[in-house]
XYZ file of C-alpha atoms in Angstrom:
782
model
C -52.683 -18.363 99.722
C -54.171 -18.252 96.243
C -53.792 -21.590 94.446
C -52.481 -21.455 90.892
C -53.867 -23.613 88.107
C -50.688 -25.722 87.970
C -51.133 -26.521 91.663
C -54.812 -27.422 91.487
C -54.138 -29.897 88.700
C -52.423 -32.097 91.298
C -55.481 -32.343 93.536
C -57.587 -35.472 93.466
C -60.681 -35.426 95.679
C -61.236 -33.861 99.043
C -58.382 -35.742 100.701
C -55.846 -34.278 98.285
C -57.265 -30.784 98.731
C -56.906 -31.130 102.486
C -53.333 -32.428 102.149
C -52.292 -29.569 99.874
C -53.751 -26.958 102.235
C -51.719 -28.376 105.082
C -48.609 -28.694 102.926
C -48.415 -25.433 101.029
C -49.708 -22.829 103.495
C -47.148 -19.992 103.844
C -44.944 -20.214 106.901
C -45.434 -17.691 109.703
C -42.704 -17.133 112.284
C -42.589 -15.116 115.432
C -38.934 -14.261 114.829
C -39.257 -11.214 112.584
C -35.503 -10.485 112.689
C -34.745 -13.400 110.389
C -35.316 -13.346 106.650
C -37.632 -15.924 105.149
C -34.498 -17.563 103.727
C -32.989 -17.990 107.198
C -36.231 -19.373 108.599
C -36.425 -21.944 105.822
C -32.734 -22.814 106.149
C -33.081 -23.307 109.905
C -36.075 -25.630 109.528
C -34.439 -27.670 106.754
C -31.281 -28.152 108.811
C -33.414 -29.335 111.749
C -35.555 -31.758 109.795
C -36.362 -34.871 111.754
C -38.805 -37.766 111.584
C -42.326 -37.228 112.946
C -43.257 -40.106 115.283
C -46.948 -39.295 114.618
C -46.488 -40.031 110.901
C -45.039 -43.540 110.774
C -45.973 -46.420 108.468
C -44.904 -50.056 108.323
C -43.913 -50.771 104.745
C -43.691 -54.030 102.827
C -42.973 -54.399 99.098
C -43.847 -50.786 98.383
C -42.475 -49.400 95.107
C -42.396 -45.897 93.706
C -40.603 -44.588 90.630
C -39.193 -41.199 89.757
C -38.275 -40.966 86.092
C -35.794 -43.848 85.487
C -35.068 -44.323 89.191
C -37.084 -47.053 90.926
C -37.211 -47.401 94.716
C -38.463 -50.626 96.289
C -39.038 -50.585 100.047
C -39.059 -54.316 100.791
C -39.681 -54.092 104.532
C -39.187 -51.479 107.213
C -40.555 -48.230 108.611
C -41.257 -45.029 106.705
C -41.525 -41.779 108.647
C -42.736 -38.503 107.255
C -40.649 -35.635 108.554
C -41.968 -32.695 110.502
C -43.278 -29.835 108.308
C -41.005 -27.193 106.846
C -42.718 -23.831 106.337
C -45.961 -25.668 107.240
C -45.266 -28.103 104.415
C -44.553 -31.817 104.699
C -41.732 -32.226 102.198
C -39.446 -34.971 103.495
C -39.473 -38.588 104.595
C -37.066 -41.206 105.896
C -37.095 -44.989 105.522
C -35.147 -47.561 107.542
C -35.201 -51.220 106.620
C -34.428 -53.236 103.517
C -34.692 -51.439 100.207
C -33.410 -51.440 96.671
C -32.695 -48.764 94.091
C -32.763 -49.642 90.377
C -31.517 -47.271 87.759
C -30.807 -47.500 84.033
C -29.808 -44.315 82.150
C -31.982 -43.787 79.041
C -29.121 -43.028 76.629
C -26.107 -45.068 75.614
C -23.485 -42.464 76.559
C -24.716 -42.330 80.146
C -25.055 -46.112 80.397
C -21.394 -46.358 79.411
C -20.551 -43.677 81.939
C -22.292 -45.671 84.667
C -20.310 -48.716 83.570
C -17.019 -46.842 84.033
C -17.860 -46.317 87.692
C -19.714 -49.516 88.585
C -19.032 -52.001 85.750
C -22.743 -52.250 84.990
C -25.056 -50.329 82.675
C -28.032 -50.915 84.984
C -27.464 -50.268 88.681
C -29.189 -52.411 91.296
C -28.228 -51.094 94.713
C -29.435 -52.320 98.095
C -29.883 -49.822 100.928
C -31.028 -49.813 104.552
C -31.479 -46.051 104.853
C -33.314 -43.646 102.554
C -33.890 -39.929 103.075
C -35.939 -37.946 100.547
C -37.009 -34.340 100.030
C -39.742 -33.677 97.500
C -42.009 -31.108 95.881
C -43.897 -33.504 93.649
C -46.606 -36.167 94.046
C -44.669 -38.153 96.655
C -46.760 -37.116 99.670
C -50.031 -37.851 97.896
C -48.692 -41.233 96.776
C -47.671 -42.108 100.324
C -51.034 -41.057 101.762
C -52.948 -43.051 99.150
C -51.022 -46.307 99.575
C -49.777 -46.302 103.174
C -51.386 -46.050 106.595
C -49.685 -43.708 109.036
C -49.836 -44.044 112.824
C -47.721 -43.078 115.821
C -44.490 -44.971 116.402
C -41.341 -44.227 118.354
C -38.350 -42.993 116.337
C -34.996 -44.613 116.988
C -32.286 -42.099 117.930
C -29.965 -43.602 115.333
C -32.468 -42.677 112.609
C -32.390 -39.057 113.749
C -28.581 -39.120 113.630
C -28.632 -40.522 110.101
C -30.994 -37.781 108.940
C -28.643 -35.173 110.394
C -25.766 -36.831 108.552
C -27.726 -36.807 105.266
C -28.450 -33.095 105.697
C -24.710 -32.373 105.830
C -24.525 -33.117 102.101
C -27.010 -30.326 101.378
C -26.457 -27.749 104.092
C -23.324 -25.967 105.268
C -23.975 -24.451 108.727
C -20.939 -22.164 108.771
C -22.221 -20.199 105.792
C -25.955 -21.031 106.023
C -25.907 -22.531 102.570
C -28.333 -25.176 101.338
C -28.874 -26.723 97.908
C -30.242 -23.746 95.923
C -32.805 -25.758 93.937
C -34.405 -26.888 97.203
C -34.287 -23.429 98.747
C -35.868 -21.759 95.712
C -38.561 -24.411 95.395
C -39.794 -23.930 98.951
C -39.254 -20.167 99.108
C -41.511 -19.875 96.046
C -44.027 -22.436 97.421
C -43.566 -24.473 94.232
C -44.788 -27.983 93.424
C -42.408 -28.398 90.504
C -41.364 -32.053 90.469
C -38.267 -31.621 92.630
C -37.083 -34.886 94.157
C -33.916 -35.559 96.169
C -32.912 -38.989 97.501
C -29.972 -39.892 99.750
C -29.600 -43.632 100.306
C -26.944 -46.001 101.587
C -26.152 -49.431 102.910
C -23.002 -48.110 104.525
C -23.459 -44.702 106.112
C -20.171 -43.246 104.882
C -20.728 -44.321 101.278
C -24.072 -42.810 100.204
C -25.561 -42.428 96.738
C -27.923 -39.745 95.494
C -30.702 -39.562 92.916
C -31.981 -36.069 92.112
C -34.596 -34.494 89.865
C -33.753 -30.793 89.681
C -36.407 -28.746 87.839
C -34.001 -25.820 87.425
C -31.396 -27.817 85.477
C -31.666 -28.424 81.685
C -30.486 -31.987 82.378
C -32.852 -32.573 85.241
C -31.834 -36.078 86.303
C -28.634 -36.661 88.262
C -27.197 -39.772 89.868
C -24.340 -38.988 92.244
C -22.055 -40.563 94.785
C -19.695 -39.485 97.538
C -16.271 -38.937 95.922
C -13.570 -41.496 96.442
C -11.137 -40.603 99.212
C -13.353 -37.734 100.406
C -11.881 -37.259 103.875
C -12.515 -33.573 104.455
C -16.266 -33.169 104.257
C -19.552 -34.330 102.830
C -19.675 -33.682 99.105
C -21.182 -35.272 95.988
C -19.966 -35.880 92.476
C -22.001 -36.604 89.367
C -21.854 -40.072 87.853
C -24.696 -39.733 85.328
C -26.740 -36.733 84.242
C -29.376 -36.440 81.532
C -32.790 -35.101 80.520
C -36.085 -36.609 81.579
C -36.757 -39.994 80.029
C -39.997 -38.755 78.476
C -38.088 -36.105 76.525
C -36.000 -38.798 74.863
C -39.065 -40.929 74.170
C -40.783 -38.008 72.446
C -37.667 -37.074 70.493
C -37.702 -33.514 71.828
C -34.868 -31.252 70.634
C -33.255 -30.285 73.930
C -30.166 -28.554 72.581
C -31.469 -25.066 73.366
C -33.395 -25.936 76.528
C -32.976 -23.378 79.293
C -34.272 -23.535 82.840
C -33.311 -20.005 83.840
C -35.746 -18.153 86.032
C -34.451 -14.687 85.151
C -32.359 -13.285 82.319
C -29.770 -10.590 83.050
C -29.708 -7.957 80.317
C -27.252 -5.304 81.505
C -24.735 -4.513 84.230
C -23.666 -1.075 85.403
C -20.886 -1.664 87.928
C -18.888 0.907 89.881
C -15.762 -0.470 91.584
C -13.501 1.132 94.149
C -10.003 -0.342 94.607
C -8.154 1.912 97.081
C -4.467 1.867 97.911
C -5.021 -0.794 100.593
C -6.900 -2.955 98.053
C -10.050 -3.254 100.164
C -12.470 -3.971 97.344
C -15.969 -2.447 97.263
C -18.498 -2.092 94.470
C -22.064 -1.425 93.466
C -23.748 -3.389 90.687
C -26.920 -2.147 89.047
C -28.473 -5.135 87.305
C -31.281 -4.996 84.772
C -33.069 -8.264 84.154
C -36.300 -9.794 82.962
C -38.337 -12.499 84.688
C -38.721 -15.783 82.839
C -40.577 -17.650 85.564
C -43.792 -16.292 87.064
C -44.655 -15.647 90.718
C -41.034 -15.702 91.896
C -40.696 -14.629 95.503
C -36.957 -15.191 95.760
C -34.087 -15.134 93.267
C -30.379 -15.635 93.787
C -27.083 -14.555 92.256
C -23.645 -16.145 92.477
C -20.977 -13.986 94.102
C -17.452 -14.877 95.228
C -17.743 -16.378 98.710
C -15.353 -13.922 100.408
C -17.439 -10.922 99.327
C -20.093 -9.509 101.659
C -23.279 -7.723 100.647
C -24.031 -4.421 102.407
C -27.446 -3.593 100.983
C -29.776 -4.134 98.046
C -32.313 -1.688 96.610
C -34.899 -1.773 93.848
C -35.413 0.624 90.951
C -37.477 2.881 93.210
C -34.727 2.993 95.806
C -36.687 0.864 98.243
C -34.774 -1.581 100.406
C -34.774 -5.194 99.230
C -34.504 -8.001 101.764
C -31.511 -10.226 101.086
C -29.362 -12.903 102.618
C -25.721 -13.871 102.085
C -24.023 -15.880 104.777
C -20.327 -15.544 105.456
C -18.405 -17.475 102.788
C -21.723 -18.337 101.123
C -21.426 -18.170 97.284
C -25.087 -17.126 96.845
C -26.884 -13.810 97.344
C -30.610 -14.412 97.917
C -33.053 -11.568 97.222
C -36.699 -11.400 98.265
C -39.040 -10.121 95.560
C -41.991 -8.199 96.949
C -44.329 -8.267 95.163
C -43.373 -11.511 93.359
C -41.825 -11.207 89.903
C -44.182 -11.352 86.931
C -43.253 -13.282 83.824
C -41.766 -11.232 80.943
C -41.530 -8.094 83.095
C -38.291 -6.100 83.390
C -36.706 -5.169 86.708
C -33.692 -3.372 88.106
C -31.817 -3.859 91.371
C -28.664 -2.392 92.854
C -26.357 -4.456 95.048
C -23.681 -2.855 97.250
C -20.927 -5.210 98.352
C -17.306 -5.398 99.511
C -14.690 -7.879 100.672
C -11.316 -9.518 100.263
C -10.985 -10.006 96.515
C -7.209 -9.528 96.304
C -4.027 -11.055 97.647
C -1.215 -8.493 97.429
C 2.503 -9.201 97.740
C 4.393 -5.941 97.305
C 3.291 -4.790 93.828
C 2.035 -8.209 92.784
C -1.775 -8.363 92.810
C -3.634 -11.657 92.628
C -7.380 -11.533 91.896
C -8.938 -14.402 93.842
C -11.904 -14.748 91.478
C -11.616 -13.306 87.992
C -15.271 -14.068 87.172
C -16.986 -14.106 90.589
C -16.281 -10.478 91.463
C -19.749 -9.348 90.352
C -23.201 -10.930 90.929
C -24.222 -13.278 88.152
C -26.914 -15.820 87.385
C -25.321 -18.110 84.830
C -21.761 -18.184 83.503
C -23.098 -19.251 80.089
C -25.396 -16.275 79.438
C -24.457 -12.909 77.966
C -25.169 -9.321 78.985
C -23.925 -5.816 78.202
C -21.547 -4.090 80.626
C -20.851 -0.508 81.712
C -17.870 -0.679 84.087
C -16.308 2.153 86.088
C -13.166 1.535 88.165
C -11.428 3.816 90.671
C -7.854 2.586 91.158
C -4.560 3.841 92.649
C -2.910 6.177 90.159
C 0.454 4.436 90.483
C -1.026 1.105 89.388
C -1.878 0.172 85.839
C -5.336 -1.139 85.038
C -7.082 -2.835 82.126
C -10.582 -4.265 81.663
C -12.832 -5.859 79.097
C -14.808 -3.469 76.905
C -13.868 -0.251 75.190
C -12.240 2.410 77.339
C -14.351 5.551 76.902
C -13.105 7.677 79.812
C -10.015 8.141 81.952
C -9.168 10.760 84.563
C -6.613 11.017 87.377
C -7.366 13.124 90.407
C -6.012 13.048 93.964
C -3.864 10.001 93.167
C -6.911 8.048 91.967
C -7.448 7.070 88.341
C -11.021 6.619 87.172
C -11.641 4.662 83.981
C -14.860 3.634 82.284
C -15.190 0.621 79.998
C -18.239 -0.285 77.938
C -19.128 -3.578 76.240
C -22.058 -2.703 73.986
C -22.265 -6.165 72.518
C -23.395 -8.797 75.035
C -20.507 -10.826 76.464
C -20.410 -13.880 78.721
C -17.608 -12.985 81.158
C -16.160 -9.684 82.323
C -12.810 -9.346 84.047
C -9.890 -6.977 84.653
C -6.290 -6.872 85.814
C -4.361 -4.483 87.995
C -0.661 -4.180 88.800
C 2.509 -2.313 87.989
C 3.270 -3.257 84.415
C 5.593 -2.657 81.538
C 3.517 -1.936 78.450
C 4.398 -2.998 74.953
C 2.177 -2.010 72.037
C 2.262 -4.052 68.858
C 2.296 -2.062 65.661
C 0.695 -4.147 62.944
C -2.161 -2.885 60.803
C -3.218 -6.474 60.067
C -4.394 -7.113 63.649
C -6.442 -5.104 66.183
C -4.461 -2.669 68.383
C -2.725 -4.959 70.892
C -0.960 -4.172 74.165
C 1.032 -6.557 76.364
C 1.159 -5.817 80.104
C 4.013 -7.556 81.939
C 4.903 -7.254 85.593
C 7.685 -4.763 86.314
C 9.044 -6.631 89.326
C 8.360 -9.727 91.382
C 8.299 -9.995 95.182
C 11.738 -10.249 96.764
C 10.839 -13.702 98.108
C 10.992 -14.988 94.530
C 14.639 -14.085 94.012
C 15.564 -17.702 94.775
C 13.968 -18.734 91.470
C 16.824 -16.999 89.615
C 14.404 -15.476 87.191
C 15.534 -15.487 83.577
C 12.847 -13.267 82.116
C 11.594 -13.180 78.615
C 10.596 -9.619 77.849
C 7.090 -8.480 76.977
C 8.465 -7.988 73.466
C 9.158 -11.702 73.063
C 5.791 -12.688 74.530
C 4.126 -9.974 72.468
C 5.652 -11.436 69.343
C 3.714 -14.663 69.918
C 0.557 -12.714 70.729
C 0.731 -10.669 67.551
C 1.877 -13.486 65.278
C -0.779 -15.891 66.534
C -3.489 -13.263 66.106
C -2.389 -12.692 62.542
C -2.236 -16.435 61.875
C -5.706 -17.087 63.289
C -7.193 -14.243 61.283
C -5.760 -15.855 58.181
C -6.934 -19.362 59.120
C -10.333 -18.620 60.680
C -11.473 -15.096 59.913
C -11.343 -11.530 61.171
C -10.809 -11.079 64.902
C -14.098 -10.576 66.755
C -12.595 -7.778 68.915
C -11.481 -4.254 68.028
C -8.723 -4.019 70.641
C -6.744 -6.623 72.537
C -4.854 -6.782 75.834
C -2.579 -9.543 77.129
C -1.772 -9.264 80.841
C 0.502 -11.147 83.202
C -1.013 -12.723 86.317
C 0.622 -14.353 89.394
C -0.760 -17.818 88.694
C 0.111 -20.901 86.661
C -2.913 -20.745 84.375
C -4.316 -18.677 81.552
C -7.767 -17.170 81.059
C -9.508 -15.541 78.128
C -12.166 -12.842 78.041
C -13.454 -10.706 75.168
C -10.456 -8.611 74.100
C -8.450 -9.586 77.197
C -6.327 -12.566 78.198
C -4.508 -13.397 81.417
C -1.171 -15.177 80.986
C 0.764 -16.978 83.691
C 3.867 -15.227 84.959
C 5.730 -18.471 84.167
C 5.354 -17.910 80.433
C 7.322 -14.676 80.792
C 10.388 -16.543 82.080
C 11.844 -19.709 80.675
C 13.674 -20.761 83.857
C 10.382 -21.364 85.638
C 8.637 -22.767 82.590
C 11.385 -25.354 82.208
C 10.634 -26.680 85.697
C 7.166 -27.748 84.540
C 8.138 -29.050 81.093
C 11.079 -31.340 80.472
C 11.452 -29.718 77.068
C 9.888 -26.248 77.046
C 10.561 -25.642 73.366
C 7.197 -25.083 71.762
C 5.077 -25.235 74.906
C 5.376 -21.507 75.626
C 4.120 -20.784 72.103
C 1.238 -23.266 72.499
C 0.207 -21.788 75.843
C 0.171 -18.196 74.613
C -1.517 -18.992 71.310
C -4.118 -21.159 73.049
C -5.360 -18.176 75.061
C -5.325 -15.927 72.005
C -7.294 -18.528 70.037
C -10.140 -18.287 72.522
C -11.080 -14.979 70.895
C -12.237 -17.169 68.000
C -13.175 -20.350 69.870
C -15.201 -19.843 73.043
C -15.748 -16.094 72.627
C -16.276 -15.494 68.898
C -17.999 -18.862 68.502
C -19.434 -19.907 71.846
C -20.230 -23.500 72.764
C -23.853 -24.413 73.466
C -23.620 -26.758 76.459
C -20.875 -28.357 78.537
C -21.050 -31.313 76.140
C -19.744 -28.992 73.414
C -16.939 -27.334 75.391
C -14.304 -29.097 73.306
C -15.321 -26.682 70.516
C -13.653 -24.054 72.696
C -10.851 -25.824 74.549
C -9.958 -28.543 72.032
C -10.066 -26.046 69.169
C -7.882 -23.561 71.052
C -5.434 -26.302 71.993
C -5.047 -27.384 68.384
C -4.825 -23.759 67.272
C -1.928 -23.385 69.702
C 0.021 -26.369 68.404
C -0.770 -25.407 64.794
C 0.651 -21.951 65.448
C 3.720 -23.489 67.123
C 4.298 -25.641 64.032
C 4.243 -22.519 61.883
C 6.260 -20.115 64.011
C 9.042 -22.560 64.909
C 9.022 -24.065 61.413
C 9.416 -27.376 63.193
C 7.273 -30.255 61.940
C 9.277 -32.692 64.014
C 8.379 -30.856 67.236
C 4.744 -30.648 66.124
C 4.500 -34.414 65.692
C 6.522 -35.039 68.854
C 3.955 -33.156 70.945
C 1.065 -34.919 69.239
C 2.726 -38.239 70.083
C 3.143 -37.159 73.708
C -0.545 -36.366 73.926
C -1.411 -39.639 72.211
C 0.675 -41.645 74.675
C -0.900 -39.848 77.649
C -4.383 -40.576 76.319
C -3.648 -44.231 75.610
C -1.904 -45.069 78.877
C -4.285 -43.068 81.044
C -4.474 -44.817 84.439
C -3.261 -48.114 82.966
C -0.904 -49.772 85.416
C 1.126 -52.946 85.066
C -2.006 -55.086 85.073
C -4.022 -52.838 82.766
C -6.459 -51.706 85.454
C -7.849 -48.283 86.226
C -11.108 -46.550 85.395
C -11.499 -45.871 81.702
C -11.592 -42.257 80.575
C -14.894 -40.890 79.338
C -15.608 -39.412 75.915
C -15.053 -35.816 74.826
C -18.846 -35.376 74.905
C -18.837 -35.548 78.729
C -17.077 -32.186 78.978
C -16.113 -31.237 82.537
C -17.639 -34.497 83.765
C -14.665 -36.416 82.374
C -12.955 -35.410 85.613
C -13.956 -37.122 88.860
C -12.336 -38.360 92.058
C -11.327 -41.540 90.214
C -10.489 -39.861 86.887
C -8.478 -36.862 87.989
C -6.867 -34.820 85.232
C -9.172 -36.155 82.532
C -10.728 -32.795 81.694
C -7.517 -31.349 80.250
C -6.447 -34.700 78.840
C -9.695 -35.535 77.036
C -11.392 -32.201 76.296
C -8.193 -30.266 75.516
C -5.780 -32.821 74.098
C -8.033 -35.470 72.616
C -10.246 -32.642 71.358
C -7.182 -31.225 69.586
C -6.446 -34.658 68.143
C -9.936 -34.776 66.610
C -9.195 -31.576 64.685
C -5.837 -32.953 63.616
C -7.472 -36.110 62.246
C -9.986 -34.025 60.298
C -7.192 -31.821 58.978
C -5.248 -34.770 57.613
C -8.382 -36.468 56.347
C -9.082 -33.448 54.134
C -5.531 -32.734 52.966
C -4.680 -33.288 49.297
C -1.771 -35.732 49.503
C -0.621 -35.041 45.949
C -0.162 -31.306 46.446
C -0.308 -31.143 50.287
C -2.905 -28.417 49.810
C -4.950 -27.726 52.958
C -7.628 -25.458 51.518
C -10.480 -27.839 52.365
C -9.669 -27.870 56.075
C -9.011 -24.127 56.234
C -12.274 -23.434 54.395
C -14.054 -25.715 56.848
C -12.727 -23.770 59.832
C -13.536 -20.411 58.250
C -17.026 -21.585 57.380
C -17.688 -22.793 60.910
C -16.364 -19.552 62.399
C -18.282 -17.178 60.144
C -21.493 -19.226 60.349
C -21.587 -19.258 64.152
C -19.824 -15.976 64.976
C -21.549 -14.398 68.027
C -23.694 -17.531 68.351
C -23.590 -20.739 70.335
C -22.639 -23.856 68.377
C -23.106 -27.519 69.208
C -21.110 -30.570 68.221
C -23.931 -31.397 65.800
C -23.542 -27.953 64.211
C -19.847 -28.569 63.703
C -20.538 -32.018 62.276
C -22.803 -30.491 59.620
C -20.042 -28.097 58.548
C -17.545 -30.975 58.436
C -19.918 -33.036 56.268
C -20.353 -30.102 53.911
C -16.604 -29.847 53.276
C -15.816 -33.564 53.467
C -18.583 -34.341 51.001
C -19.868 -37.349 52.967
C -21.772 -38.451 56.041
C -19.478 -38.103 59.067
C -21.734 -39.626 61.688
C -19.335 -42.565 62.022
C -16.397 -40.272 62.756
C -18.116 -38.259 65.492
C -19.649 -41.370 67.030
C -16.182 -42.893 67.356
C -14.102 -39.915 68.407
C -16.406 -37.456 70.223
C -19.104 -39.682 71.690
C -16.959 -42.805 71.999
C -13.780 -43.775 73.806
C -12.311 -46.560 71.694
C -8.791 -46.097 70.302
C -7.566 -48.588 67.714
C -4.387 -50.604 67.582
C -3.266 -51.470 64.060
C -1.050 -54.335 62.996
C 0.244 -53.401 59.577
C 2.018 -55.684 57.107
C 2.820 -55.468 53.418
C 4.659 -57.360 50.701
C 5.614 -56.454 47.166
C 6.402 -58.467 44.072
C 7.537 -57.521 40.606
C 5.069 -58.038 37.766
C 6.028 -59.286 34.258
C 5.592 -55.690 33.074
C 8.349 -54.508 35.440
C 6.040 -52.790 37.942
C 5.468 -53.710 41.547
C 2.307 -55.115 43.057
C 1.943 -54.193 46.739
C -0.368 -56.144 49.036
C -1.296 -54.691 52.435
C -2.915 -56.340 55.420
C -4.288 -54.348 58.374
C -5.590 -55.865 61.593
C -7.742 -53.433 63.591
C -7.795 -54.265 67.298
C -9.267 -52.893 70.561
C -12.305 -51.346 68.825
C -15.813 -52.507 67.810
C -16.162 -54.505 64.582
C -17.795 -51.554 62.773
C -14.942 -49.143 63.600
C -13.490 -47.490 60.500
C -10.909 -44.873 59.606
C -9.230 -43.259 56.652
C -5.485 -43.823 57.062
C -2.737 -42.313 54.869
C 0.269 -44.329 53.660
C 3.673 -42.910 52.774
C 5.567 -45.138 50.356
C 9.283 -44.514 50.035
C 11.362 -45.487 46.999
C 15.045 -45.094 46.263
C 16.634 -41.770 45.343
C 14.227 -39.796 47.533
C 11.125 -40.646 45.541
C 7.851 -41.250 47.402
C 4.131 -41.665 46.919
C 1.230 -40.906 49.294
C -2.300 -42.268 49.310
C -5.202 -42.910 51.670
C -6.859 -46.220 52.442
C -10.082 -47.144 54.256
C -9.599 -49.484 57.163
C -12.856 -51.171 58.160
C -13.535 -54.044 60.507
C -11.124 -56.491 62.161
C -9.156 -57.279 58.987
C -8.560 -55.315 55.796
C -6.622 -56.695 52.867
C -6.000 -54.650 49.758
C -3.804 -54.260 46.732
C -2.367 -50.812 46.156
C -2.116 -49.270 42.674
C 0.803 -50.712 40.709
C 4.051 -48.996 41.656
C 6.777 -48.013 39.171
C 9.511 -48.771 41.728
C 10.070 -51.255 44.483
C 9.020 -49.791 47.849
C 11.849 -49.424 50.361
C 9.476 -48.624 53.196
C 5.778 -48.013 53.796
C 4.751 -45.767 56.662
C 1.291 -46.649 57.924
C -0.532 -43.689 59.518
C 1.646 -41.066 57.882
C 1.802 -37.640 59.585
C 0.266 -39.069 62.780
C -3.087 -38.792 61.029
C -5.034 -41.123 63.324
C -5.012 -41.322 67.104
C -3.894 -44.936 67.372
C -1.117 -47.389 68.115
C 0.713 -48.956 65.162
C 2.631 -52.228 65.136
C 4.537 -53.162 61.992
C 4.546 -56.931 61.490
C 5.619 -59.371 58.791
C 3.213 -60.246 56.029
C 2.122 -63.869 56.369
């Protein structure tokens, strides 16, 4: 094996050179029927301690980034080599793990789980896998001899491996597989440790993740298998110390440029396809790469651009397709492969077709990256079909319809729908050509639901009206044609020029079963999915931390549209109040206990085994509330003119159209239109979790001039002392007269005198128009 420069930099003296030769030599196996992937998988799953490599340990400490391991006393065994490489070790005895996240947001996240911002965890078992300096460090500081291995230690190692490997589908953590298949020494480090076997913790450094450091645990109430959930995740500590801008960091090893996919969906719905994928190599000397593919799909063969067979592996129900690159990929070079695959992608009930994976039906590297698509589908002629992209060809022959769809501009997700549909075309020159596809009939087994269907015309009305409204509020639609299709599920999905809508939104009888008062919710649901053409597709979000720019924005767009189309302000505020109450009472029982919800900034990580449902609650609904607060902060209370907020949204959309935007990018646009620094606002509402309670009191007295002096007192509770907000007041007088103004509320207590009033106030509404996400208590002025 030829050593690369990055490998030789690790070597110190002859001992280190000897160690590396023994560690990194390519693996040779007598079983030529297995792929290199299978050989590696088999050896990893049979890792066990080496009794010839045992060391007595006392007060030995080693640190990996912000994670510190102290082995107070016990035995450390190196594990037997994998691919002729010593890459694992196990410790039994008394040990301690210390861990403090380097940023405030993650320290608070750790506190939500463990009520401490700096974890100090004892353990009696530690299992590690590494591709860093660990082996050299052990050899330098410890003396290894022969020592018998307790059978219980071997059992514990096998148990630890269950969290990484799944024997049924021959799946193992992909970052570990790729590291060793490519013979890398890339800083990978994986630690499984526990004091109680069934309650392990994990500390991982993954070189293929932008946020490389992860601290994980076994989920609460995990009774059905060995899995892990993230508690804290962040970049390397050194990156924060150096102030590196990590917002655009990517750890991809290849970049997909173009897909040419040919799909066959016969009458029996046995799915098969070929995907020609053009990509460029980002990492050098890559011997293996992998794609994600829906687990029920099987790969038949893979070939290169020259037609030569490519070795691959995909276990049954394994979500990864591994491809061997021979010769290894060269950095910045372009390649092409063709994957043939088939499997059970559909569930069919009469004429109702459910697509099991709307985004996993083709091989992909990263759901966040974009590529161009050339899609050809062969479908039963008596079924209707629609896809993303522009339809450039259609032909029916021998009861098979062939259509071709092209997306010339790179898109992130491609999908389709198939079924027997009624079609309704909207005729409105103000919006792109739009067609609604609704199911013609449901399975007979659903007759018991007593379906009271809304027609595709009624649903289409919301589709067309919301598209027109969003074009007016945000800017021109980013797509030239639009399809809305019904699916047999209870969710919605959005793709470029295509949305999937739950069958429930086409019938009020079912919708009413899931909403006590369905009025307005159908409009919000439909408009939310339409709004994704602007938020999430038109303007993409940069990282999972910024996903509220898609989901929160679309949620508020939906309720904003509902307010307009129903001409019902009361319903608009009623729904906002419902969301507010859900956010404020989240997991609070009679005694006020329950794990606190995380901030919007956590994205999908707001949801965990102890914070179920928080993703939709925080990212969708609280995210929508943030937009509502900004809207009311910018409104002109004298004229009720909303131009500033609408200009803000248009500016953000046009500035970042076809780009990825971050929360910081949005903040800059907000500051531009608000005319002030908004760091305080985003710190409180996006990065923070505090929600204020206000005690409001006022008194008025008549002046000698016949006017009225109004004194207000506001107590701000349940938030830090530096918390501040702009809060509108609505002052009512007799004979229908009123006056509106905004006040700054800062700190625990604010006292102020309002401008002199010409009339005696009958009532003052604090937090008019539900302008702040808060709880208000009206009290007497003392």
